[in-house]
């Protein structure tokens, strides 16, 4: 039963990452094309999509928590029972944790992208020309 839970949480996290990656594909492309050269922007976009998957799956599939299902019962600890309610809770928790992890990663990216955009914009205004046409 534990392996089924591990597999389902992995698949749910993978699906959430796929959806988020598709939703943010154009904004990430647009931001990176504006900040860095076009030939590098493609590579950075690929890397960010990879990072979305890594961060989302590692945040959604919480191995340290799932280890509780494998621990032997003691007088102070009883392993959680994998009934229907627990499955629903674990799937919900997987979705929320995946989204939360991805949201933090994207927030950090967008903060640095905003700083880079301001630097590019200041450079454009000082030189009196546009690095890239709007």
C-alpha positions as protocol buffer text, in pm:
chain_id: "A"
residue {
  index: 1
  type: UNK
  ca { x: 0 y: 0 z: 0 }
}
residue {
  index: 2
  type: UNK
  ca { x: 291 y: 234 z: 75 }
}
residue {
  index: 3
  type: UNK
  ca { x: 439 y: 191 z: -273 }
}
residue {
  index: 4
  type: UNK
  ca { x: 101 y: 276 z: -425 }
}
residue {
  index: 5
  type: UNK
  ca { x: 85 y: 596 z: -219 }
}
residue {
  index: 6
  type: UNK
  ca { x: 439 y: 686 z: -322 }
}
residue {
  index: 7
  type: UNK
  ca { x: 358 y: 626 z: -689 }
}
residue {
  index: 8
  type: UNK
  ca { x: 33 y: 821 z: -678 }
}
residue {
  index: 9
  type: UNK
  ca { x: 187 y: 1120 z: -501 }
}
residue {
  index: 10
  type: UNK
  ca { x: 471 y: 1121 z: -755 }
}
residue {
  index: 11
  type: UNK
  ca { x: 227 y: 1112 z: -1048 }
}
residue {
  index: 12
  type: UNK
  ca { x: 9 y: 1384 z: -895 }
}
residue {
  index: 13
  type: UNK
  ca { x: 314 y: 1606 z: -840 }
}
residue {
  index: 14
  type: UNK
  ca { x: 431 y: 1539 z: -1195 }
}
residue {
  index: 15
  type: UNK
  ca { x: 89 y: 1636 z: -1331 }
}
residue {
  index: 16
  type: UNK
  ca { x: 80 y: 1956 z: -1124 }
}
residue {
  index: 17
  type: UNK
  ca { x: 428 y: 2047 z: -1249 }
}
residue {
  index: 18
  type: UNK
  ca { x: 322 y: 1984 z: -1608 }
}
residue {
  index: 19
  type: UNK
  ca { x: 21 y: 2216 z: -1572 }
}
residue {
  index: 20
  type: UNK
  ca { x: 223 y: 2493 z: -1404 }
}
residue {
  index: 21
  type: UNK
  ca { x: 501 y: 2458 z: -1660 }
}
residue {
  index: 22
  type: UNK
  ca { x: 252 y: 2499 z: -1944 }
}
residue {
  index: 23
  type: UNK
  ca { x: 78 y: 2795 z: -1775 }
}
residue {
  index: 24
  type: UNK
  ca { x: 403 y: 2986 z: -1723 }
}
residue {
  index: 25
  type: UNK
  ca { x: 569 y: 2891 z: -2052 }
}
residue {
  index: 26
  type: UNK
  ca { x: 494 y: 3214 z: -2239 }
}
residue {
  index: 27
  type: UNK
  ca { x: 559 y: 3452 z: -1947 }
}
residue {
  index: 28
  type: UNK
  ca { x: 895 y: 3287 z: -1878 }
}
residue {
  index: 29
  type: UNK
  ca { x: 987 y: 3301 z: -2248 }
}
residue {
  index: 30
  type: UNK
  ca { x: 890 y: 3667 z: -2270 }
}
residue {
  index: 31
  type: UNK
  ca { x: 1081 y: 3771 z: -1962 }
}
residue {
  index: 32
  type: UNK
  ca { x: 1395 y: 3583 z: -2055 }
}
residue {
  index: 33
  type: UNK
  ca { x: 1391 y: 3706 z: -2415 }
}
residue {
  index: 34
  type: UNK
  ca { x: 1371 y: 4061 z: -2285 }
}
residue {
  index: 35
  type: UNK
  ca { x: 1654 y: 4024 z: -2031 }
}
residue {
  index: 36
  type: UNK
  ca { x: 1905 y: 3792 z: -2202 }
}
residue {
  index: 37
  type: UNK
  ca { x: 2004 y: 3722 z: -2561 }
}
residue {
  index: 38
  type: UNK
  ca { x: 1765 y: 3512 z: -2769 }
}
residue {
  index: 39
  type: UNK
  ca { x: 2006 y: 3219 z: -2807 }
}
residue {
  index: 40
  type: UNK
  ca { x: 2055 y: 3197 z: -2430 }
}
residue {
  index: 41
  type: UNK
  ca { x: 1689 y: 3262 z: -2346 }
}
residue {
  index: 42
  type: UNK
  ca { x: 1585 y: 2927 z: -2492 }
}
residue {
  index: 43
  type: UNK
  ca { x: 1833 y: 2740 z: -2270 }
}
residue {
  index: 44
  type: UNK
  ca { x: 1728 y: 2934 z: -1961 }
}
residue {
  index: 45
  type: UNK
  ca { x: 1363 y: 2860 z: -2033 }
}
residue {
  index: 46
  type: UNK
  ca { x: 1441 y: 2489 z: -2054 }
}
residue {
  index: 47
  type: UNK
  ca { x: 1633 y: 2509 z: -1728 }
}
residue {
  index: 48
  type: UNK
  ca { x: 1347 y: 2688 z: -1551 }
}
residue {
  index: 49
  type: UNK
  ca { x: 1100 y: 2425 z: -1669 }
}
residue {
  index: 50
  type: UNK
  ca { x: 1334 y: 2156 z: -1534 }
}
residue {
  index: 51
  type: UNK
  ca { x: 1356 y: 2348 z: -1206 }
}
residue {
  index: 52
  type: UNK
  ca { x: 976 y: 2364 z: -1186 }
}
residue {
  index: 53
  type: UNK
  ca { x: 962 y: 1985 z: -1211 }
}
residue {
  index: 54
  type: UNK
  ca { x: 1241 y: 1927 z: -958 }
}
residue {
  index: 55
  type: UNK
  ca { x: 1106 y: 2174 z: -703 }
}
residue {
  index: 56
  type: UNK
  ca { x: 744 y: 2069 z: -753 }
}
residue {
  index: 57
  type: UNK
  ca { x: 807 y: 1697 z: -722 }
}
residue {
  index: 58
  type: UNK
  ca { x: 1044 y: 1730 z: -428 }
}
residue {
  index: 59
  type: UNK
  ca { x: 794 y: 1955 z: -252 }
}
residue {
  index: 60
  type: UNK
  ca { x: 492 y: 1738 z: -329 }
}
residue {
  index: 61
  type: UNK
  ca { x: 640 y: 1397 z: -257 }
}
residue {
  index: 62
  type: UNK
  ca { x: 751 y: 1439 z: 101 }
}
residue {
  index: 63
  type: UNK
  ca { x: 969 y: 1137 z: 161 }
}
residue {
  index: 64
  type: UNK
  ca { x: 1041 y: 1230 z: 523 }
}
residue {
  index: 65
  type: UNK
  ca { x: 667 y: 1225 z: 598 }
}
residue {
  index: 66
  type: UNK
  ca { x: 598 y: 908 z: 400 }
}
residue {
  index: 67
  type: UNK
  ca { x: 861 y: 730 z: 608 }
}
residue {
  index: 68
  type: UNK
  ca { x: 607 y: 733 z: 893 }
}
residue {
  index: 69
  type: UNK
  ca { x: 410 y: 468 z: 706 }
}
residue {
  index: 70
  type: UNK
  ca { x: 713 y: 235 z: 723 }
}
residue {
  index: 71
  type: UNK
  ca { x: 807 y: 285 z: 1086 }
}
residue {
  index: 72
  type: UNK
  ca { x: 737 y: 6 z: 1326 }
}
residue {
  index: 73
  type: UNK
  ca { x: 470 y: 79 z: 1584 }
}
residue {
  index: 74
  type: UNK
  ca { x: 587 y: 156 z: 1935 }
}
residue {
  index: 75
  type: UNK
  ca { x: 405 y: 254 z: 2249 }
}
residue {
  index: 76
  type: UNK
  ca { x: 456 y: 623 z: 2157 }
}
residue {
  index: 77
  type: UNK
  ca { x: 391 y: 594 z: 1783 }
}
residue {
  index: 78
  type: UNK
  ca { x: 129 y: 427 z: 1568 }
}
residue {
  index: 79
  type: UNK
  ca { x: 181 y: 438 z: 1190 }
}
residue {
  index: 80
  type: UNK
  ca { x: -97 y: 619 z: 1000 }
}
residue {
  index: 81
  type: UNK
  ca { x: -362 y: 393 z: 850 }
}
residue {
  index: 82
  type: UNK
  ca { x: -399 y: 417 z: 471 }
}
residue {
  index: 83
  type: UNK
  ca { x: -776 y: 437 z: 442 }
}
residue {
  index: 84
  type: UNK
  ca { x: -980 y: 640 z: 191 }
}
residue {
  index: 85
  type: UNK
  ca { x: -973 y: 954 z: 403 }
}
residue {
  index: 86
  type: UNK
  ca { x: -594 y: 936 z: 436 }
}
residue {
  index: 87
  type: UNK
  ca { x: -555 y: 888 z: 57 }
}
residue {
  index: 88
  type: UNK
  ca { x: -767 y: 1197 z: -14 }
}
residue {
  index: 89
  type: UNK
  ca { x: -572 y: 1397 z: 243 }
}
residue {
  index: 90
  type: UNK
  ca { x: -236 y: 1285 z: 102 }
}
residue {
  index: 91
  type: UNK
  ca { x: -334 y: 1366 z: -256 }
}
residue {
  index: 92
  type: UNK
  ca { x: -464 y: 1707 z: -150 }
}
residue {
  index: 93
  type: UNK
  ca { x: -148 y: 1770 z: 51 }
}
residue {
  index: 94
  type: UNK
  ca { x: 64 y: 1668 z: -249 }
}
residue {
  index: 95
  type: UNK
  ca { x: -111 y: 1918 z: -477 }
}
residue {
  index: 96
  type: UNK
  ca { x: -83 y: 2200 z: -225 }
}
residue {
  index: 97
  type: UNK
  ca { x: 281 y: 2130 z: -136 }
}
residue {
  index: 98
  type: UNK
  ca { x: 379 y: 2107 z: -504 }
}
residue {
  index: 99
  type: UNK
  ca { x: 210 y: 2436 z: -585 }
}
residue {
  index: 100
  type: UNK
  ca { x: 360 y: 2602 z: -279 }
}
residue {
  index: 101
  type: UNK
  ca { x: 713 y: 2490 z: -368 }
}
residue {
  index: 102
  type: UNK
  ca { x: 676 y: 2604 z: -729 }
}
residue {
  index: 103
  type: UNK
  ca { x: 527 y: 2936 z: -619 }
}
residue {
  index: 104
  type: UNK
  ca { x: 829 y: 3010 z: -400 }
}
residue {
  index: 105
  type: UNK
  ca { x: 1068 y: 2920 z: -680 }
}
residue {
  index: 106
  type: UNK
  ca { x: 885 y: 3139 z: -931 }
}
residue {
  index: 107
  type: UNK
  ca { x: 863 y: 3425 z: -683 }
}
residue {
  index: 108
  type: UNK
  ca { x: 1239 y: 3422 z: -639 }
}
residue {
  index: 109
  type: UNK
  ca { x: 1288 y: 3403 z: -1016 }
}
residue {
  index: 110
  type: UNK
  ca { x: 1051 y: 3694 z: -1080 }
}
residue {
  index: 111
  type: UNK
  ca { x: 1220 y: 3909 z: -814 }
}
residue {
  index: 112
  type: UNK
  ca { x: 1559 y: 3859 z: -979 }
}
residue {
  index: 113
  type: UNK
  ca { x: 1404 y: 3904 z: -1324 }
}
residue {
  index: 114
  type: UNK
  ca { x: 1252 y: 4235 z: -1212 }
}
residue {
  index: 115
  type: UNK
  ca { x: 1589 y: 4354 z: -1086 }
}
residue {
  index: 116
  type: UNK
  ca { x: 1753 y: 4248 z: -1414 }
}
residue {
  index: 117
  type: UNK
  ca { x: 1479 y: 4424 z: -1614 }
}
residue {
  index: 118
  type: UNK
  ca { x: 1534 y: 4748 z: -1423 }
}
residue {
  index: 119
  type: UNK
  ca { x: 1910 y: 4726 z: -1489 }
}
residue {
  index: 120
  type: UNK
  ca { x: 1849 y: 4667 z: -1861 }
}
residue {
  index: 121
  type: UNK
  ca { x: 1600 y: 4953 z: -1873 }
}
residue {
  index: 122
  type: UNK
  ca { x: 1836 y: 5194 z: -1697 }
}
residue {
  index: 123
  type: UNK
  ca { x: 2112 y: 5098 z: -1941 }
}
residue {
  index: 124
  type: UNK
  ca { x: 1877 y: 5165 z: -2232 }
}
residue {
  index: 125
  type: UNK
  ca { x: 1779 y: 5506 z: -2098 }
}
residue {
  index: 126
  type: UNK
  ca { x: 2140 y: 5610 z: -2036 }
}
residue {
  index: 127
  type: UNK
  ca { x: 2260 y: 5510 z: -2381 }
}
residue {
  index: 128
  type: UNK
  ca { x: 1955 y: 5659 z: -2547 }
}
residue {
  index: 129
  type: UNK
  ca { x: 1877 y: 5351 z: -2747 }
}
residue {
  index: 130
  type: UNK
  ca { x: 1676 y: 5039 z: -2702 }
}
residue {
  index: 131
  type: UNK
  ca { x: 1868 y: 4715 z: -2662 }
}
residue {
  index: 132
  type: UNK
  ca { x: 1564 y: 4528 z: -2789 }
}
residue {
  index: 133
  type: UNK
  ca { x: 1264 y: 4691 z: -2955 }
}
residue {
  index: 134
  type: UNK
  ca { x: 940 y: 4681 z: -2756 }
}
